[in-house]
Short mmCIF file of C-alpha atoms and ligand atoms in Angstrom, two decimals:
data_model
loop_
_atom_site.label_atom_id
_atom_site.label_comp_id
_atom_site.label_asym_id
_atom_site.label_seq_id
_atom_site.Cartn_x
_atom_site.Cartn_y
_atom_site.Cartn_z
CA MET A 276 134.76 66.37 -19.49
CA ILE A 277 134.89 69.00 -15.39
CA ILE A 278 138.47 71.16 -15.41
CA ASP A 279 138.47 71.56 -12.09
CA LEU A 280 140.64 74.78 -10.43
CA ARG A 281 138.67 75.01 -7.40
CA SER A 282 141.60 74.28 -5.40
CA ASP A 283 144.80 71.53 -5.47
CA THR A 284 143.16 69.62 -2.89
CA VAL A 285 140.95 67.86 -5.67
CA THR A 286 143.39 66.13 -7.50
CA LYS A 287 143.01 62.06 -6.91
CA PRO A 288 145.07 60.20 -6.34
CA THR A 289 148.62 58.83 -9.11
CA PRO A 290 148.81 54.75 -9.76
CA GLU A 291 151.73 54.65 -7.67
CA MET A 292 150.74 56.43 -4.98
CA ARG A 293 146.98 53.99 -4.93
CA ARG A 294 149.94 50.68 -5.31
CA ALA A 295 152.15 51.79 -2.57
CA MET A 296 148.65 52.63 0.12
CA ALA A 297 148.07 48.78 -0.80
CA GLU A 298 151.21 47.13 -0.33
CA ALA A 299 151.38 49.63 3.29
CA GLU A 300 153.12 48.08 6.10
CA VAL A 301 151.08 49.43 8.86
CA GLY A 302 150.91 49.10 12.95
CA ASP A 303 149.43 51.25 15.60
CA ASP A 304 150.06 54.29 15.23
CA VAL A 305 149.20 55.77 18.45
CA TYR A 306 151.05 53.13 19.80
CA GLY A 307 153.63 54.97 17.51
CA GLU A 308 154.16 51.08 16.02
CA ASP A 309 153.35 52.21 12.89
CA PRO A 310 156.70 51.92 10.34
CA THR A 311 155.38 53.50 7.25
CA VAL A 312 154.37 56.28 9.39
CA ASN A 313 157.27 56.20 11.67
CA ARG A 314 159.11 56.41 8.25
CA LEU A 315 157.20 59.60 6.51
CA GLU A 316 157.60 61.60 10.44
CA ARG A 317 161.59 60.72 9.79
CA ARG A 318 161.72 61.81 6.15
CA ALA A 319 159.43 65.62 6.90
CA ALA A 320 161.71 66.42 9.58
CA GLU A 321 164.44 65.31 7.70
CA ILE A 322 163.55 66.90 4.55
CA LEU A 323 163.47 70.69 6.65
CA GLY A 324 165.80 70.26 8.89
CA LYS A 325 164.52 69.92 11.94
CA GLU A 326 164.51 67.06 14.41
CA ALA A 327 161.20 65.98 14.33
CA ALA A 328 157.52 66.02 13.08
CA VAL A 329 154.00 64.55 13.12
CA PHE A 330 151.69 62.86 10.72
CA VAL A 331 148.04 64.43 11.28
CA PRO A 332 144.98 64.67 8.94
CA THR A 333 145.41 67.86 8.47
CA GLY A 334 146.78 71.23 8.21
CA THR A 335 143.54 73.24 10.20
CA MET A 336 144.93 70.57 12.55
CA ALA A 337 148.12 70.93 12.01
CA ASN A 338 147.90 74.53 12.17
CA THR A 339 146.17 74.54 16.05
CA ILE A 340 148.38 72.08 17.50
CA ALA A 341 151.35 74.12 16.30
CA ILE A 342 149.21 77.54 17.93
CA LYS A 343 149.00 75.39 20.83
CA LEU A 344 152.58 74.92 21.44
CA ASN A 345 153.79 78.15 20.39
CA THR A 346 151.47 79.89 22.93
CA GLU A 347 149.59 80.23 26.33
CA HIS A 348 146.36 81.19 27.12
CA GLY A 349 145.09 85.17 26.78
CA GLN A 350 148.14 85.42 24.58
CA GLU A 351 147.76 87.22 21.36
CA VAL A 352 149.13 85.89 17.27
CA ILE A 353 149.62 88.18 15.13
CA CYS A 354 149.14 87.02 11.42
CA GLU A 355 148.49 88.89 7.91
CA THR A 356 144.65 89.82 7.46
CA ARG A 357 144.56 87.38 5.06
CA ALA A 358 145.80 84.53 6.88
CA HIS A 359 143.89 81.19 6.87
CA ILE A 360 144.56 80.55 10.19
CA PHE A 361 142.32 84.18 10.88
CA ASN A 362 139.20 83.12 8.46
CA SER A 363 138.78 79.81 7.22
CA GLU A 364 139.73 77.62 10.57
CA LEU A 365 136.85 78.45 12.70
CA SER A 366 138.36 80.23 15.32
CA MET A 367 140.67 77.42 16.59
CA THR A 368 143.25 79.78 17.82
CA ALA A 369 140.39 80.82 20.33
CA TRP A 370 138.48 77.44 20.98
CA PHE A 371 141.35 75.60 21.65
CA SER A 372 144.84 77.91 22.67
CA GLY A 373 142.59 80.61 24.02
CA CYS A 374 144.62 83.61 22.22
CA PHE A 375 143.66 86.68 20.44
CA VAL A 376 144.34 87.04 16.93
CA ARG A 377 145.37 90.15 16.19
CA THR A 378 145.96 91.10 12.26
CA VAL A 379 147.85 93.50 10.03
CA ASN A 380 147.91 94.49 6.46
CA ALA A 381 150.34 94.09 4.36
CA GLU A 382 150.94 94.21 0.27
CA ASP A 383 150.70 90.74 -1.27
CA GLY A 384 150.29 89.01 2.24
CA ILE A 385 153.31 89.31 2.78
CA LEU A 386 154.27 90.65 6.51
CA ARG A 387 157.40 92.73 7.32
CA TRP A 388 159.20 92.78 10.97
CA ASN A 389 158.52 96.50 11.00
CA GLN A 390 154.69 96.21 11.01
CA ILE A 391 154.90 93.36 13.38
CA ARG A 392 156.34 95.43 15.95
CA GLU A 393 154.03 98.09 15.61
CA ALA A 394 151.26 95.28 16.41
CA VAL A 395 153.36 93.54 19.06
CA ARG A 396 151.80 94.81 22.25
CA PRO A 397 154.17 96.29 25.35
CA LEU A 398 153.65 93.97 28.60
CA GLY A 399 151.31 96.20 30.88
CA PRO A 400 148.38 96.12 32.77
CA HIS A 401 146.07 96.67 29.80
CA TRP A 402 147.53 94.46 27.10
CA ALA A 403 146.80 90.79 26.57
CA PRO A 404 151.26 90.12 25.44
CA THR A 405 151.68 88.73 22.00
CA GLY A 406 152.82 85.04 21.76
CA LEU A 407 153.03 84.41 18.78
CA ILE A 408 153.76 85.79 15.13
CA GLU A 409 152.23 83.39 12.48
CA ILE A 410 153.16 83.54 8.94
CA GLU A 411 151.73 82.16 5.78
CA ASN A 412 154.00 81.09 2.98
CA THR A 413 152.79 81.06 0.53
CA SER A 414 150.41 83.17 1.05
CA ASN A 415 147.01 81.65 -0.06
CA THR A 416 144.61 84.22 -1.10
CA ALA A 417 146.81 87.09 -1.50
CA GLY A 418 147.58 84.32 -4.87
CA GLY A 419 150.77 82.10 -3.43
CA THR A 420 152.90 84.85 -2.71
CA VAL A 421 156.14 84.04 -1.36
CA TYR A 422 157.94 85.28 1.45
CA PRO A 423 161.68 86.61 0.38
CA LEU A 424 164.02 84.67 2.30
CA ALA A 425 165.52 87.54 4.06
CA VAL A 426 162.03 88.86 5.22
CA ILE A 427 161.58 85.42 7.18
CA ARG A 428 164.94 85.65 8.22
CA GLU A 429 164.18 89.63 9.63
CA ILE A 430 160.77 88.29 11.19
CA SER A 431 162.15 85.53 13.10
CA GLU A 432 165.95 87.54 14.59
CA GLY A 433 162.94 90.07 15.24
CA ALA A 434 160.15 88.04 16.85
CA HIS A 435 163.33 86.10 18.71
CA GLY A 436 164.21 88.88 20.39
CA LEU A 437 161.75 90.24 21.56
CA GLY A 438 160.44 86.33 23.56
CA LEU A 439 158.26 85.80 20.39
CA LYS A 440 157.51 81.86 18.59
CA VAL A 441 157.07 82.22 14.86
CA HIS A 442 155.21 79.53 13.20
CA MET A 443 155.40 79.53 9.54
CA ASP A 444 152.00 77.48 7.70
CA GLY A 445 153.30 76.45 4.52
CA ALA A 446 150.67 74.59 3.21
CA ARG A 447 152.27 75.16 0.32
CA LEU A 448 156.03 75.24 1.22
CA PHE A 449 157.34 73.25 -1.88
CA ASN A 450 155.64 75.55 -3.87
CA ALA A 451 157.77 78.73 -2.00
CA ALA A 452 160.59 76.88 -2.47
CA GLU A 453 160.33 76.18 -6.12
CA TYR A 454 159.98 79.26 -7.12
CA LEU A 455 163.05 80.59 -5.04
CA GLY A 456 164.72 78.10 -6.05
CA VAL A 457 166.08 76.81 -2.62
CA PRO A 458 165.59 73.51 -0.59
CA VAL A 459 162.65 73.85 1.83
CA GLN A 460 165.11 73.52 4.46
CA GLU A 461 166.29 77.26 4.17
CA ILE A 462 162.72 78.68 3.71
CA VAL A 463 161.85 77.33 7.23
CA SER A 464 165.41 77.30 9.09
CA ASN A 465 164.57 80.47 11.39
CA VAL A 466 161.58 79.63 12.63
CA ASP A 467 160.10 77.57 15.42
CA THR A 468 157.49 75.48 14.10
CA VAL A 469 156.29 75.30 10.42
CA GLN A 470 152.55 72.62 8.57
CA PHE A 471 153.14 71.74 5.57
CA CYS A 472 150.82 69.82 3.24
CA LEU A 473 150.71 67.09 1.45
CA SER A 474 147.18 67.13 0.58
CA LYS A 475 147.84 70.33 -1.61
CA ALA A 476 150.14 70.60 -4.16
CA LEU A 477 151.68 67.21 -3.46
CA GLY A 478 148.94 65.33 -4.19
CA ALA A 479 148.45 63.13 -1.88
CA PRO A 480 144.88 61.92 -0.55
CA VAL A 481 145.05 62.58 3.12
CA GLY A 482 147.29 64.43 5.78
CA SER A 483 149.75 67.78 6.72
CA MET A 484 153.57 67.84 8.83
CA ILE A 485 154.00 69.27 12.29
CA VAL A 486 157.13 69.96 12.44
CA GLY A 487 159.75 71.42 15.16
CA THR A 488 161.69 70.03 17.96
CA GLU A 489 161.63 66.73 19.85
CA ALA A 490 160.09 68.08 22.58
CA GLN A 491 157.87 70.04 20.78
CA MET A 492 156.57 66.68 18.90
CA GLN A 493 156.24 64.67 21.97
CA ARG A 494 153.67 67.44 23.13
CA ALA A 495 152.02 68.19 19.76
CA ARG A 496 151.19 63.84 20.04
CA LEU A 497 149.05 64.46 22.83
CA TYR A 498 147.38 67.94 21.36
CA ARG A 499 146.94 65.45 18.14
CA LYS A 500 144.98 63.02 19.83
CA ARG A 501 143.16 65.46 22.34
CA LEU A 502 142.33 67.02 18.88
CA GLY A 503 140.46 62.92 17.50
CA GLY A 504 143.84 63.16 15.21
CA GLY A 505 144.77 59.75 17.09
CA MET A 506 145.19 57.46 13.97
CA ARG A 507 145.75 53.97 14.08
CA GLN A 508 146.70 51.88 10.53
CA ALA A 509 147.83 55.58 9.63
CA GLY A 510 150.45 54.05 7.04
CA VAL A 511 147.98 52.95 4.52
CA LEU A 512 147.79 57.05 3.88
CA ALA A 513 151.16 57.96 5.12
CA ALA A 514 152.52 55.16 2.40
CA ALA A 515 150.50 58.47 -0.22
CA GLY A 516 152.61 61.19 1.62
CA LEU A 517 155.84 59.60 1.11
CA ILE A 518 155.41 59.24 -2.25
CA ALA A 519 153.64 62.99 -2.00
CA LEU A 520 156.90 64.38 -0.22
CA GLU A 521 160.04 62.30 -2.49
CA ASP A 522 158.24 62.97 -5.86
CA SER A 523 155.66 65.72 -6.28
CA PRO A 524 158.25 68.46 -5.72
CA ARG A 525 160.11 68.29 -8.75
CA LEU A 526 156.47 68.13 -10.21
CA LEU A 527 155.30 71.19 -8.75
CA GLY A 528 157.33 73.57 -12.24
CA ALA A 529 154.80 72.55 -14.00
CA ASP A 530 151.83 73.96 -12.24
CA HIS A 531 153.84 77.24 -11.69
CA ALA A 532 153.98 77.16 -15.65
CA ASN A 533 150.55 76.52 -16.25
CA ALA A 534 149.82 79.27 -14.00
CA ARG A 535 151.87 82.20 -15.92
CA PHE A 536 150.42 80.94 -18.93
CA ALA A 537 146.53 81.24 -17.49
CA ALA A 538 147.84 84.81 -15.94
CA GLU A 539 148.79 85.75 -19.75
CA ALA A 540 146.26 84.39 -21.12
CA LEU A 541 143.43 86.33 -19.07
CA ALA A 542 145.09 90.04 -18.92
CA LYS A 543 144.25 90.06 -22.70
CA ILE A 544 140.31 89.27 -21.74
CA HIS A 545 138.46 92.28 -21.67
CA GLY A 546 137.03 93.65 -18.13
CA ILE A 547 139.38 90.55 -16.32
CA SER A 548 142.74 91.63 -15.01
CA VAL A 549 144.62 89.03 -12.84
CA LYS A 550 148.54 89.91 -11.50
CA LYS A 551 151.63 87.71 -12.65
CA PRO A 552 151.72 84.26 -9.93
CA GLN A 553 154.50 83.50 -8.60
CA THR A 554 153.19 79.79 -7.26
CA ASN A 555 149.91 77.90 -8.77
CA ILE A 556 147.73 80.47 -7.54
CA VAL A 557 145.89 82.97 -9.88
CA ILE A 558 143.67 85.62 -8.30
CA VAL A 559 141.16 86.39 -11.69
CA ASP A 560 139.58 90.22 -10.52
CA VAL A 561 136.47 89.59 -13.14
CA SER A 562 135.01 93.10 -12.28
CA GLY A 563 135.90 95.30 -15.54
CA THR A 564 132.70 92.54 -16.89
CA GLY A 565 130.34 93.61 -14.47
CA ILE A 566 129.43 90.01 -13.63
CA PRO A 567 130.06 88.95 -9.65
CA ALA A 568 132.63 86.20 -9.02
CA ALA A 569 129.39 83.53 -7.91
CA GLU A 570 127.47 84.17 -10.79
CA PHE A 571 130.84 84.27 -12.80
CA SER A 572 131.36 80.84 -11.11
CA ALA A 573 127.51 79.49 -11.61
CA LYS A 574 128.09 80.59 -15.47
CA LEU A 575 131.66 78.53 -15.77
CA LYS A 576 130.68 75.41 -13.89
CA SER A 577 127.78 75.71 -16.92
CA LYS A 578 130.85 74.41 -19.41
CA GLY A 579 132.06 72.67 -17.23
CA VAL A 580 135.20 74.48 -15.46
CA LEU A 581 135.27 75.12 -11.86
CA MET A 582 136.53 77.94 -10.64
CA ASN A 583 135.72 79.24 -6.59
CA GLY A 584 134.68 83.01 -5.80
CA VAL A 585 136.94 84.30 -3.16
CA SER A 586 135.71 88.15 -2.92
CA PRO A 587 131.80 89.31 -4.51
CA THR A 588 134.49 90.35 -7.46
CA GLN A 589 137.25 87.52 -7.39
CA LEU A 590 138.05 83.79 -8.85
CA ARG A 591 140.86 81.91 -7.57
CA LEU A 592 141.89 79.44 -10.75
CA VAL A 593 144.52 77.20 -8.53
CA THR A 594 146.43 74.91 -10.85
CA HIS A 595 147.65 70.89 -9.89
CA TYR A 596 148.53 67.93 -11.98
CA ASP A 597 145.21 66.89 -12.82
CA VAL A 598 145.01 69.33 -15.07
CA ASP A 599 147.29 70.28 -18.13
CA ARG A 600 148.24 72.47 -20.29
CA GLU A 601 145.14 71.64 -23.05
CA GLY A 602 142.83 71.86 -19.80
CA VAL A 603 144.34 75.47 -18.63
CA GLU A 604 143.65 76.39 -22.47
CA LEU A 605 140.01 75.15 -22.52
CA ALA A 606 139.62 77.02 -18.83
CA VAL A 607 140.95 80.23 -20.63
CA ARG A 608 138.23 79.75 -23.03
CA ALA A 609 135.47 79.33 -20.91
CA ILE A 610 136.58 82.16 -19.18
CA ALA A 611 136.65 84.67 -21.96
CA GLU A 612 133.42 82.91 -23.14
CA VAL A 613 131.59 83.95 -19.80
CA ALA A 614 132.93 87.22 -20.30
CA GLY A 615 131.87 87.97 -23.41
CA ALA A 616 134.75 89.58 -24.25
CA LEU A 617 136.86 89.62 -26.88
CA GLN A 618 140.83 89.31 -26.74
CA ARG A 619 142.41 92.50 -26.41
CA SER A 620 145.87 93.54 -28.27
CA SER A 621 148.94 90.42 -27.82
CA THR A 622 150.99 93.25 -26.42
CA GLN A 623 149.05 93.91 -23.31
CA SER A 624 150.80 92.94 -20.23
CA LEU A 625 149.39 91.95 -17.24
CA ASN A 626 149.77 94.36 -14.12
N1 TLP B 771 143.01 75.93 2.10
C1 TLP B 771 141.80 75.09 1.15
C2 TLP B 771 141.14 75.87 1.81
O1 TLP B 771 140.62 75.83 3.21
C3 TLP B 771 140.56 77.16 1.83
C4 TLP B 771 142.67 75.63 -0.05
O2 TLP B 771 141.34 74.99 -1.33
O3 TLP B 771 143.58 76.60 -0.35
N2 TLP B 771 147.12 76.70 5.84
C5 TLP B 771 146.39 77.46 4.52
C6 TLP B 771 147.07 78.58 3.56
C7 TLP B 771 145.27 77.30 3.84
O4 TLP B 771 145.12 76.99 2.12
C8 TLP B 771 144.52 75.64 3.83
C9 TLP B 771 143.27 74.68 3.14
C10 TLP B 771 145.21 75.18 5.19
C11 TLP B 771 145.79 75.69 5.95
C12 TLP B 771 143.97 73.78 5.65
O5 TLP B 771 144.48 72.97 5.89
P1 TLP B 771 143.21 71.53 5.42
O6 TLP B 771 142.51 71.79 4.19
O7 TLP B 771 144.14 70.63 5.46
O8 TLP B 771 142.72 71.61 7.24
#
């Protein structure tokens, strides 16, 4: 048995999703005629409290389109140093939108307005003007951390006051909502555009949504086509996406509880340190074991546990619906064996 904790992207579609895919009513979505895609787009907009939404194949495409919608060539986009758009999207901000990225280091990956304000470039003869602020919620490589509502409001008000737009990369937006105990609408009410992934914690096999105003989404369809994302009978995918959107959010609490359980158990292993997770991502620091992360990952693999290294000393553990509590317990045991460690006293707490 393989316990795959590399990402929440690895989930298999549920039987309900497969059934809905087989039975989906479809049409040609490039003509706007796929009823299932249209329903998914309406529901996504409704749930987020925005005017309109567009179904795209990936989070990367959704972010690429959103950045294009909110910027002009030659501007700067401000984001946190660990942002997915900066590190893992093949420079699409530069390639497609012609913008520079200016990064800001923030504790736990959560930017504050005063830090952003310092990075905003004034108009002048030498500087590329700032066009967009991008915030990642939850912050993936910071360990699934969540933006407090007040911080999002402050960033949005500050940015809008300077004529700047705000885009939220909400790949795991519903995990943030589960953590805060609020509807997603409240999280996104002040930002200009949002992308969220159906194929991450929500479990759909494919797909992301970009959400904003009707006018923005009309342009988003053109950019999607330019990027080769004009899908045809995409209703077979949207059908699974609808189930992910309607049914999966209520299951996320279990993933978060499993992540907390894993972190508490791992904190007792000599040589391993973890931060208390807020959502479904645990960053596991193995530097105290003296084993480099890549080697640690390879040793875990030989025990049937998959976890990726995210730095020379850290691995990432991501919980999702295809690994239950027993699977997490087995993974913790495998990690303890690789660390070659004895359990510490159970009174030792998380840092
Ligand atoms: N994240 C993936 C990998 O690319 C690292 C993962 O396994 O976590 N924004 C955020 C915050 C993401 O975490 C990801 C994917 C994306 C955007 C891109 O989504 P896709 O993979 O659908 O292009």
